[in-house]
Amino acid sequence: MVHSLEKCIKDIKNSKSIAIMCHTIPDADALASMVALKKLIKQNFTDENSPKLIDLFVDVDAEDISEINGAIIQGAELNTRHEENYDLAISVDCSSLSRLGKYAELFKNTKNNINIDHHVTNEKFADNNLVFVTSSTCEALYRIAKIYNLQISDEVCKLVYSGIITDTNNLTQGTITVNTHKIITEMVQRKISLDALNEHFFKNNTKSKAYLLKQALDSLTFYAGDRIAFMKLTKQDISDCEATVEDTYGIVNHGTEIKGVDIAILAIKQEDNSYQVSLRSKGDVSVSEIAVAMGGGGHDQVAAFHYEGLLTDMKEKLLPLCREELDKHPVIEKEALFDNSDVSGKSDQEKQ
Ligand SMILES: [Mn+2]
């Protein structure tokens, strides 16, 4: 890893033009890692003598980026191609070449390319693949910056923090490690206003998103002895609620918040009648292999796939896979979380 990391840093130093891109239908981690990477490169590898052209690309319509995530890229120019051929292309937060959407071509055709990501299912599609098992791509970038002793500005910290909290549902899921907490400690020590970021990402839902959630909850159905919670939406629902595609993020988590539910599914019918399906799980139940079997990918507890065909056919394939996974993890009675036997009411004298 160190070797390829060194080569990446060298490539970044030596490139005069760089195209940074992330996956289509970008989430906060994808957008924040693009902007953070651009800032890191500008702050550490450029000056008047060695200017660099750094362009950001993401295959998405502007109206499909929510106000909340829009704040991340505000003022950062997107999708303007200033160069025909770039010296270097870097993809962030993207597990496969095809997820770059229409910019996959640009990535593939750039003579040097780097893939920085944290998805365990990453297909290592670049010349140089930096895939870290971390909470988020933002955390991976921060780690790289620390390894190379790069200058990390407060603004970069704010972006990194945003990527971490959004990819871990406010530190409640995903691959959170001691390192994740160390980074947050460093940010608290730097007196970065984390409260404002928490409020922005977690207490800032639009009315449209609330209506969309209502619509999704209306469709809630249970399977496998109530261990699977299934919800569906359509693109029509999204426009009826005046919501955006991004407003659908997080809705699937409401399924796993239900007692006894181990797998939550949200299927969103697209305009072409195909389905974008999100999967969530909790405990030891993993949805990553299920997503792969359905043609997608992701993490143990967070995964997704795209399905061409009818909803009934999709469910006929998906639900048995889920049941198979659930059979590997039978319901066991949960141990008491707290041990209060030492304060059970009887006085110590009585016990003797
Ligand atoms: Mn991510």
Tab-separated table of C-alpha atoms and ligand atoms in Angstrom:
chain	number	residue	atom	x	y	z
A	1	MET	CA	0.000	0.000	0.000
A	2	VAL	CA	2.803	2.414	0.935
A	3	HIS	CA	4.431	1.822	-2.425
A	4	SER	CA	1.304	2.604	-4.426
A	5	LEU	CA	0.536	5.531	-2.138
A	6	GLU	CA	3.958	6.967	-2.896
A	7	LYS	CA	3.356	6.554	-6.602
A	8	CYS	CA	0.016	8.370	-6.275
A	9	ILE	CA	1.556	11.304	-4.453
A	10	LYS	CA	4.239	11.460	-7.142
A	11	ASP	CA	1.621	11.363	-9.898
A	12	ILE	CA	-0.333	14.170	-8.240
A	13	LYS	CA	2.850	16.258	-7.884
A	14	ASN	CA	3.837	15.699	-11.499
A	15	SER	CA	0.465	16.298	-13.117
A	16	LYS	CA	-0.440	19.689	-14.498
A	17	SER	CA	-4.073	18.842	-15.070
A	18	ILE	CA	-6.192	16.592	-12.884
A	19	ALA	CA	-9.790	15.426	-13.252
A	20	ILE	CA	-11.418	14.377	-9.977
A	21	MET	CA	-14.685	12.465	-10.184
A	22	CYS	CA	-17.099	10.514	-8.002
A	23	HIS	CA	-19.989	8.106	-8.431
A	24	THR	CA	-23.263	9.004	-10.069
A	25	ILE	CA	-26.152	9.954	-7.718
A	26	PRO	CA	-23.473	11.260	-5.334
A	27	ASP	CA	-23.909	11.260	-1.576
A	28	ALA	CA	-22.285	13.657	0.870
A	29	ASP	CA	-19.135	11.534	1.236
A	30	ALA	CA	-18.626	11.441	-2.531
A	31	LEU	CA	-19.060	15.206	-2.955
A	32	ALA	CA	-17.080	16.099	0.170
A	33	SER	CA	-14.180	13.864	-0.813
A	34	MET	CA	-13.980	15.450	-4.274
A	35	VAL	CA	-13.832	18.969	-2.864
A	36	ALA	CA	-11.526	17.983	0.030
A	37	LEU	CA	-9.113	16.315	-2.390
A	38	LYS	CA	-9.050	19.383	-4.629
A	39	LYS	CA	-8.323	21.601	-1.607
A	40	LEU	CA	-5.600	19.254	-0.344
A	41	ILE	CA	-3.895	19.243	-3.750
A	42	LYS	CA	-4.176	23.023	-4.104
A	43	GLN	CA	-2.866	23.671	-0.604
A	44	ASN	CA	-0.018	21.184	-0.712
A	45	PHE	CA	1.120	20.715	-4.282
A	46	THR	CA	0.627	23.987	-6.107
A	47	ASP	CA	2.103	27.471	-6.048
A	48	GLU	CA	2.701	30.210	-8.640
A	49	ASN	CA	5.544	28.183	-10.126
A	50	SER	CA	3.552	25.001	-10.414
A	51	PRO	CA	-0.090	25.815	-11.030
A	52	LYS	CA	-2.463	22.958	-11.651
A	53	LEU	CA	-5.775	22.737	-13.398
A	54	ILE	CA	-8.128	20.639	-11.234
A	55	ASP	CA	-11.633	19.941	-12.561
A	56	LEU	CA	-14.443	18.157	-10.706
A	57	PHE	CA	-16.902	15.844	-12.433
A	58	VAL	CA	-20.018	14.020	-11.357
A	59	ASP	CA	-22.689	12.460	-13.541
A	60	VAL	CA	-25.820	13.974	-11.996
A	61	ASP	CA	-28.406	16.612	-12.822
A	62	ALA	CA	-28.058	19.670	-10.598
A	63	GLU	CA	-31.715	19.381	-9.507
A	64	ASP	CA	-31.051	15.895	-8.167
A	65	ILE	CA	-28.637	17.235	-5.560
A	66	SER	CA	-30.474	18.199	-2.384
A	67	GLU	CA	-30.036	21.575	-0.725
A	68	ILE	CA	-28.264	19.809	2.136
A	69	ASN	CA	-25.610	18.193	-0.048
A	70	GLY	CA	-25.579	21.158	-2.390
A	71	ALA	CA	-23.946	23.160	0.404
A	72	ILE	CA	-20.851	20.954	0.090
A	73	ILE	CA	-20.210	21.895	-3.524
A	74	GLN	CA	-21.496	25.458	-3.393
A	75	GLY	CA	-19.137	27.652	-5.389
A	76	ALA	CA	-17.030	24.700	-6.537
A	77	GLU	CA	-17.351	24.527	-10.304
A	78	LEU	CA	-18.613	21.147	-11.492
A	79	ASN	CA	-18.547	19.457	-14.884
A	80	THR	CA	-16.672	22.108	-16.862
A	81	ARG	CA	-14.098	20.391	-18.976
A	82	HIS	CA	-11.226	22.846	-19.345
A	83	GLU	CA	-8.959	20.263	-20.930
A	84	GLU	CA	-9.395	17.665	-23.637
A	85	ASN	CA	-6.873	15.285	-22.073
A	86	TYR	CA	-5.914	15.387	-18.400
A	87	ASP	CA	-2.581	14.141	-17.042
A	88	LEU	CA	-4.301	12.352	-14.203
A	89	ALA	CA	-7.816	11.209	-13.272
A	90	ILE	CA	-8.755	10.398	-9.682
A	91	SER	CA	-12.020	8.733	-8.753
A	92	VAL	CA	-13.251	8.966	-5.171
A	93	ASP	CA	-15.877	6.936	-3.302
A	94	CYS	CA	-16.610	4.856	-6.392
A	95	SER	CA	-16.611	1.047	-6.264
A	96	SER	CA	-16.673	0.326	-9.990
A	97	LEU	CA	-15.844	2.046	-13.256
A	98	SER	CA	-19.471	1.979	-14.408
A	99	ARG	CA	-20.595	3.909	-11.317
A	100	LEU	CA	-18.726	6.920	-12.710
A	101	GLY	CA	-21.574	7.118	-15.222
A	102	LYS	CA	-20.784	9.164	-18.293
A	103	TYR	CA	-17.372	10.140	-16.893
A	104	ALA	CA	-16.152	6.513	-16.888
A	105	GLU	CA	-14.904	7.141	-20.426
A	106	LEU	CA	-12.834	10.166	-19.361
A	107	PHE	CA	-11.399	8.194	-16.433
A	108	LYS	CA	-10.485	5.194	-18.571
A	109	ASN	CA	-8.928	7.315	-21.310
A	110	THR	CA	-6.687	9.321	-18.982
A	111	LYS	CA	-3.182	7.881	-19.124
A	112	ASN	CA	-2.705	7.870	-15.334
A	113	ASN	CA	-5.568	7.110	-13.011
A	114	ILE	CA	-6.115	6.540	-9.313
A	115	ASN	CA	-9.062	5.033	-7.450
A	116	ILE	CA	-9.465	6.161	-3.823
A	117	ASP	CA	-12.294	4.374	-2.045
A	118	HIS	CA	-13.546	2.565	1.049
A	119	HIS	CA	-16.062	0.069	-0.391
A	120	VAL	CA	-15.074	-3.542	0.388
A	121	THR	CA	-16.544	-4.541	-2.980
A	122	ASN	CA	-14.292	-2.103	-4.885
A	123	GLU	CA	-13.385	-3.559	-8.258
A	124	LYS	CA	-9.860	-2.022	-8.310
A	125	PHE	CA	-10.464	-0.668	-11.798
A	126	ALA	CA	-7.622	1.882	-11.883
A	127	ASP	CA	-3.846	1.778	-12.525
A	128	ASN	CA	-3.443	2.607	-8.877
A	129	ASN	CA	-6.037	1.501	-6.335
A	130	LEU	CA	-6.073	2.928	-2.829
A	131	VAL	CA	-8.885	1.062	-1.134
A	132	PHE	CA	-8.966	1.519	2.629
A	133	VAL	CA	-11.407	-0.166	4.971
A	134	THR	CA	-12.590	3.038	6.623
A	135	SER	CA	-15.839	4.689	7.619
A	136	SER	CA	-15.817	6.857	4.521
A	137	THR	CA	-13.691	8.007	1.615
A	138	CYS	CA	-13.251	11.281	3.493
A	139	GLU	CA	-11.606	9.376	6.339
A	140	ALA	CA	-9.333	7.602	3.843
A	141	LEU	CA	-8.266	10.985	2.414
A	142	TYR	CA	-7.565	12.355	5.887
A	143	ARG	CA	-5.426	9.292	6.660
A	144	ILE	CA	-3.443	9.722	3.443
A	145	ALA	CA	-2.950	13.412	4.239
A	146	LYS	CA	-1.667	12.513	7.716
A	147	ILE	CA	0.697	9.824	6.416
A	148	TYR	CA	2.272	12.428	4.108
A	149	ASN	CA	2.217	15.163	6.687
A	150	LEU	CA	0.177	17.367	4.391
A	151	GLN	CA	-1.290	20.648	5.502
A	152	ILE	CA	-4.924	20.063	6.408
A	153	SER	CA	-6.992	23.232	6.649
A	154	ASP	CA	-10.048	23.683	8.857
A	155	GLU	CA	-12.160	23.725	5.692
A	156	VAL	CA	-10.826	20.302	4.702
A	157	CYS	CA	-11.579	19.058	8.229
A	158	LYS	CA	-15.178	20.227	7.920
A	159	LEU	CA	-15.574	18.319	4.652
A	160	VAL	CA	-13.942	15.199	6.114
A	161	TYR	CA	-16.200	15.330	9.158
A	162	SER	CA	-19.241	15.707	6.893
A	163	GLY	CA	-18.242	12.606	4.927
A	164	ILE	CA	-17.671	10.598	8.100
A	165	ILE	CA	-20.939	11.468	9.844
A	166	THR	CA	-23.108	11.051	6.776
A	167	ASP	CA	-21.587	7.714	5.690
A	168	THR	CA	-21.989	6.303	9.217
A	169	ASN	CA	-25.481	7.679	9.884
A	170	ASN	CA	-24.053	9.969	12.542
A	171	LEU	CA	-21.556	7.387	13.837
A	172	THR	CA	-24.170	4.690	14.408
A	173	GLN	CA	-23.185	2.267	11.632
A	174	GLY	CA	-20.483	1.309	9.204
A	175	THR	CA	-16.832	0.721	9.752
A	176	ILE	CA	-16.161	3.085	12.627
A	177	THR	CA	-12.778	2.428	14.194
A	178	VAL	CA	-10.504	3.896	16.830
A	179	ASN	CA	-9.027	5.876	13.971
A	180	THR	CA	-12.389	7.441	13.114
A	181	HIS	CA	-12.750	8.598	16.707
A	182	LYS	CA	-9.157	9.879	16.745
A	183	ILE	CA	-9.899	12.050	13.724
A	184	ILE	CA	-12.974	13.473	15.416
A	185	THR	CA	-10.969	14.125	18.573
A	186	GLU	CA	-8.443	16.049	16.478
A	187	MET	CA	-11.244	18.130	15.025
A	188	VAL	CA	-12.693	18.896	18.447
A	189	GLN	CA	-9.206	19.944	19.554
A	190	ARG	CA	-8.984	22.274	16.554
A	191	LYS	CA	-12.275	23.820	17.684
A	192	ILE	CA	-14.048	23.106	14.423
A	193	SER	CA	-17.719	23.840	14.819
A	194	LEU	CA	-19.041	20.280	14.563
A	195	ASP	CA	-22.448	21.176	16.021
A	196	ALA	CA	-23.308	23.317	13.026
A	197	LEU	CA	-22.396	20.437	10.697
A	198	ASN	CA	-24.443	17.953	12.752
A	199	GLU	CA	-27.447	20.212	12.573
A	200	HIS	CA	-26.969	20.807	8.853
A	201	PHE	CA	-26.889	17.095	7.997
A	202	PHE	CA	-29.239	15.604	10.590
A	203	LYS	CA	-31.770	18.206	11.703
A	204	ASN	CA	-32.440	19.895	8.439
A	205	ASN	CA	-34.962	17.803	6.519
A	206	THR	CA	-37.259	19.605	4.130
A	207	LYS	CA	-41.014	19.215	4.314
A	208	SER	CA	-40.799	17.443	0.938
A	209	LYS	CA	-38.550	14.809	2.453
A	210	ALA	CA	-40.958	14.306	5.350
A	211	TYR	CA	-43.840	13.784	2.882
A	212	LEU	CA	-41.730	11.330	0.902
A	213	LEU	CA	-40.988	9.392	4.088
A	214	LYS	CA	-44.718	9.270	4.824
A	215	GLN	CA	-45.285	7.827	1.350
A	216	ALA	CA	-42.571	5.183	1.872
A	217	LEU	CA	-43.894	4.192	5.306
A	218	ASP	CA	-47.352	3.740	3.773
A	219	SER	CA	-45.883	0.935	1.666
A	220	LEU	CA	-44.160	-0.816	4.588
A	221	THR	CA	-44.543	-4.612	4.390
A	222	PHE	CA	-42.920	-7.323	6.503
A	223	TYR	CA	-41.531	-10.723	5.503
A	224	ALA	CA	-39.659	-13.622	7.087
A	225	GLY	CA	-41.435	-13.443	10.414
A	226	ASP	CA	-41.098	-9.644	10.499
A	227	ARG	CA	-37.299	-9.826	10.130
A	228	ILE	CA	-37.441	-8.109	6.722
A	229	ALA	CA	-39.000	-4.667	6.278
A	230	PHE	CA	-39.804	-3.734	2.682
A	231	MET	CA	-40.695	-0.292	1.346
A	232	LYS	CA	-41.183	1.070	-2.157
A	233	LEU	CA	-41.341	4.428	-3.882
A	234	THR	CA	-41.588	5.598	-7.462
A	235	LYS	CA	-39.979	8.498	-9.306
A	236	GLN	CA	-43.539	9.806	-9.539
A	237	ASP	CA	-43.795	9.841	-5.708
A	238	ILE	CA	-40.586	11.844	-5.600
A	239	SER	CA	-41.899	14.487	-7.973
A	240	ASP	CA	-45.369	14.479	-6.366
A	241	CYS	CA	-43.721	15.357	-3.051
A	242	GLU	CA	-41.520	17.927	-4.803
A	243	ALA	CA	-38.587	15.956	-3.398
A	244	THR	CA	-35.249	14.981	-4.939
A	245	VAL	CA	-33.576	11.624	-5.428
A	246	GLU	CA	-31.299	12.516	-2.546
A	247	ASP	CA	-34.319	12.919	-0.305
A	248	THR	CA	-34.736	9.149	-0.598
A	249	TYR	CA	-31.433	8.570	1.212
A	250	GLY	CA	-31.896	7.494	4.778
A	251	ILE	CA	-35.500	6.402	4.260
A	252	VAL	CA	-34.418	2.741	4.181
A	253	ASN	CA	-32.837	3.174	7.628
A	254	HIS	CA	-36.310	3.592	9.102
A	255	GLY	CA	-36.780	-0.114	8.356
A	256	THR	CA	-33.821	-1.223	10.449
A	257	GLU	CA	-34.930	1.033	13.287
A	258	ILE	CA	-37.864	-1.334	13.874
A	259	LYS	CA	-37.468	-3.905	16.637
A	260	GLY	CA	-36.760	-7.376	15.284
A	261	VAL	CA	-36.064	-6.218	11.722
A	262	ASP	CA	-32.664	-7.435	10.513
A	263	ILE	CA	-32.899	-6.457	6.839
A	264	ALA	CA	-34.548	-3.343	5.417
A	265	ILE	CA	-35.206	-2.898	1.713
A	266	LEU	CA	-36.233	0.180	-0.252
A	267	ALA	CA	-37.044	-0.245	-3.951
A	268	ILE	CA	-37.395	2.887	-6.044
A	269	LYS	CA	-39.042	2.520	-9.431
A	270	GLN	CA	-37.195	4.523	-12.083
A	271	GLU	CA	-38.646	6.235	-15.157
A	272	ASP	CA	-37.568	3.315	-17.355
A	273	ASN	CA	-39.430	0.913	-15.014
A	274	SER	CA	-36.190	-0.506	-13.592
A	275	TYR	CA	-35.580	-0.452	-9.824
A	276	GLN	CA	-32.869	1.112	-7.683
A	277	VAL	CA	-32.805	-1.024	-4.539
A	278	SER	CA	-31.148	-0.115	-1.219
A	279	LEU	CA	-30.404	-2.722	1.433
A	280	ARG	CA	-29.591	-2.232	5.117
A	281	SER	CA	-28.965	-4.750	7.867
A	282	LYS	CA	-28.056	-4.814	11.488
A	283	GLY	CA	-26.032	-7.033	13.815
A	284	ASP	CA	-24.135	-9.839	12.072
A	285	VAL	CA	-26.594	-10.047	9.197
A	286	SER	CA	-24.812	-8.951	6.020
A	287	VAL	CA	-26.394	-7.652	2.833
A	288	SER	CA	-23.190	-7.169	0.850
A	289	GLU	CA	-23.176	-10.650	-0.762
A	290	ILE	CA	-26.911	-10.398	-1.426
A	291	ALA	CA	-26.323	-7.150	-3.316
A	292	VAL	CA	-23.482	-8.727	-5.295
A	293	ALA	CA	-25.713	-11.696	-6.203
A	294	MET	CA	-28.296	-9.189	-7.465
A	295	GLY	CA	-25.662	-7.413	-9.582
A	296	GLY	CA	-24.725	-4.625	-7.169
A	297	GLY	CA	-22.386	-4.237	-4.227
A	298	GLY	CA	-21.636	-2.397	-1.017
A	299	HIS	CA	-20.752	-3.009	2.604
A	300	ASP	CA	-21.934	-5.565	5.172
A	301	GLN	CA	-24.697	-3.329	6.506
A	302	VAL	CA	-25.184	-0.940	3.586
A	303	ALA	CA	-25.538	-2.168	0.011
A	304	ALA	CA	-27.479	-1.516	-3.183
A	305	PHE	CA	-28.230	-2.840	-6.640
A	306	HIS	CA	-30.066	-1.932	-9.807
A	307	TYR	CA	-32.719	-4.262	-11.219
A	308	GLU	CA	-34.127	-4.340	-14.741
A	309	GLY	CA	-37.543	-5.970	-14.630
A	310	LEU	CA	-40.735	-6.295	-12.650
A	311	LEU	CA	-40.921	-5.684	-8.925
A	312	THR	CA	-42.528	-9.091	-8.318
A	313	ASP	CA	-39.674	-10.838	-10.165
A	314	MET	CA	-37.098	-8.819	-8.251
A	315	LYS	CA	-38.695	-9.771	-4.926
A	316	GLU	CA	-38.877	-13.415	-5.990
A	317	LYS	CA	-35.096	-13.403	-6.399
A	318	LEU	CA	-34.196	-11.095	-3.527
A	319	LEU	CA	-36.343	-12.377	-0.672
A	320	PRO	CA	-35.005	-15.976	-0.776
A	321	LEU	CA	-31.440	-14.605	-0.672
A	322	CYS	CA	-32.379	-12.539	2.369
A	323	ARG	CA	-34.046	-15.527	4.030
A	324	GLU	CA	-30.932	-17.619	3.381
A	325	GLU	CA	-28.794	-14.981	5.101
A	326	LEU	CA	-31.263	-14.703	7.991
A	327	ASP	CA	-31.197	-18.502	8.435
A	328	LYS	CA	-27.467	-18.203	9.119
A	329	HIS	CA	-28.296	-15.855	11.982
A	330	PRO	CA	-31.223	-17.287	13.936
A	331	VAL	CA	-32.928	-14.973	16.384
A	332	ILE	CA	-31.367	-15.406	19.792
A	333	GLU	CA	-32.631	-13.915	22.974
A	334	LYS	CA	-30.594	-10.802	23.629
A	335	GLU	CA	-28.434	-10.718	26.719
A	336	ALA	CA	-29.273	-8.010	29.216
A	337	LEU	CA	-27.382	-4.852	28.281
A	338	PHE	CA	-26.784	-3.886	31.892
A	339	ASP	CA	-25.739	-5.991	34.842
A	340	ASN	CA	-27.380	-4.598	37.967
A	341	SER	CA	-27.051	-7.704	40.108
A	342	ASP	CA	-24.758	-5.734	42.422
A	343	VAL	CA	-27.499	-3.213	43.188
A	344	SER	CA	-30.432	-5.593	43.232
A	345	GLY	CA	-32.176	-4.028	46.212
A	346	LYS	CA	-31.281	-6.554	48.819
A	347	SER	CA	-28.821	-5.003	51.214
A	348	ASP	CA	-25.412	-6.602	51.327
A	349	GLN	CA	-26.170	-7.652	54.893
A	350	GLU	CA	-29.302	-9.550	53.839
A	351	LYS	CA	-27.294	-11.394	51.165
A	352	GLN	CA	-24.804	-12.697	53.691
B	1	MN	MN	-18.639	6.701	0.994
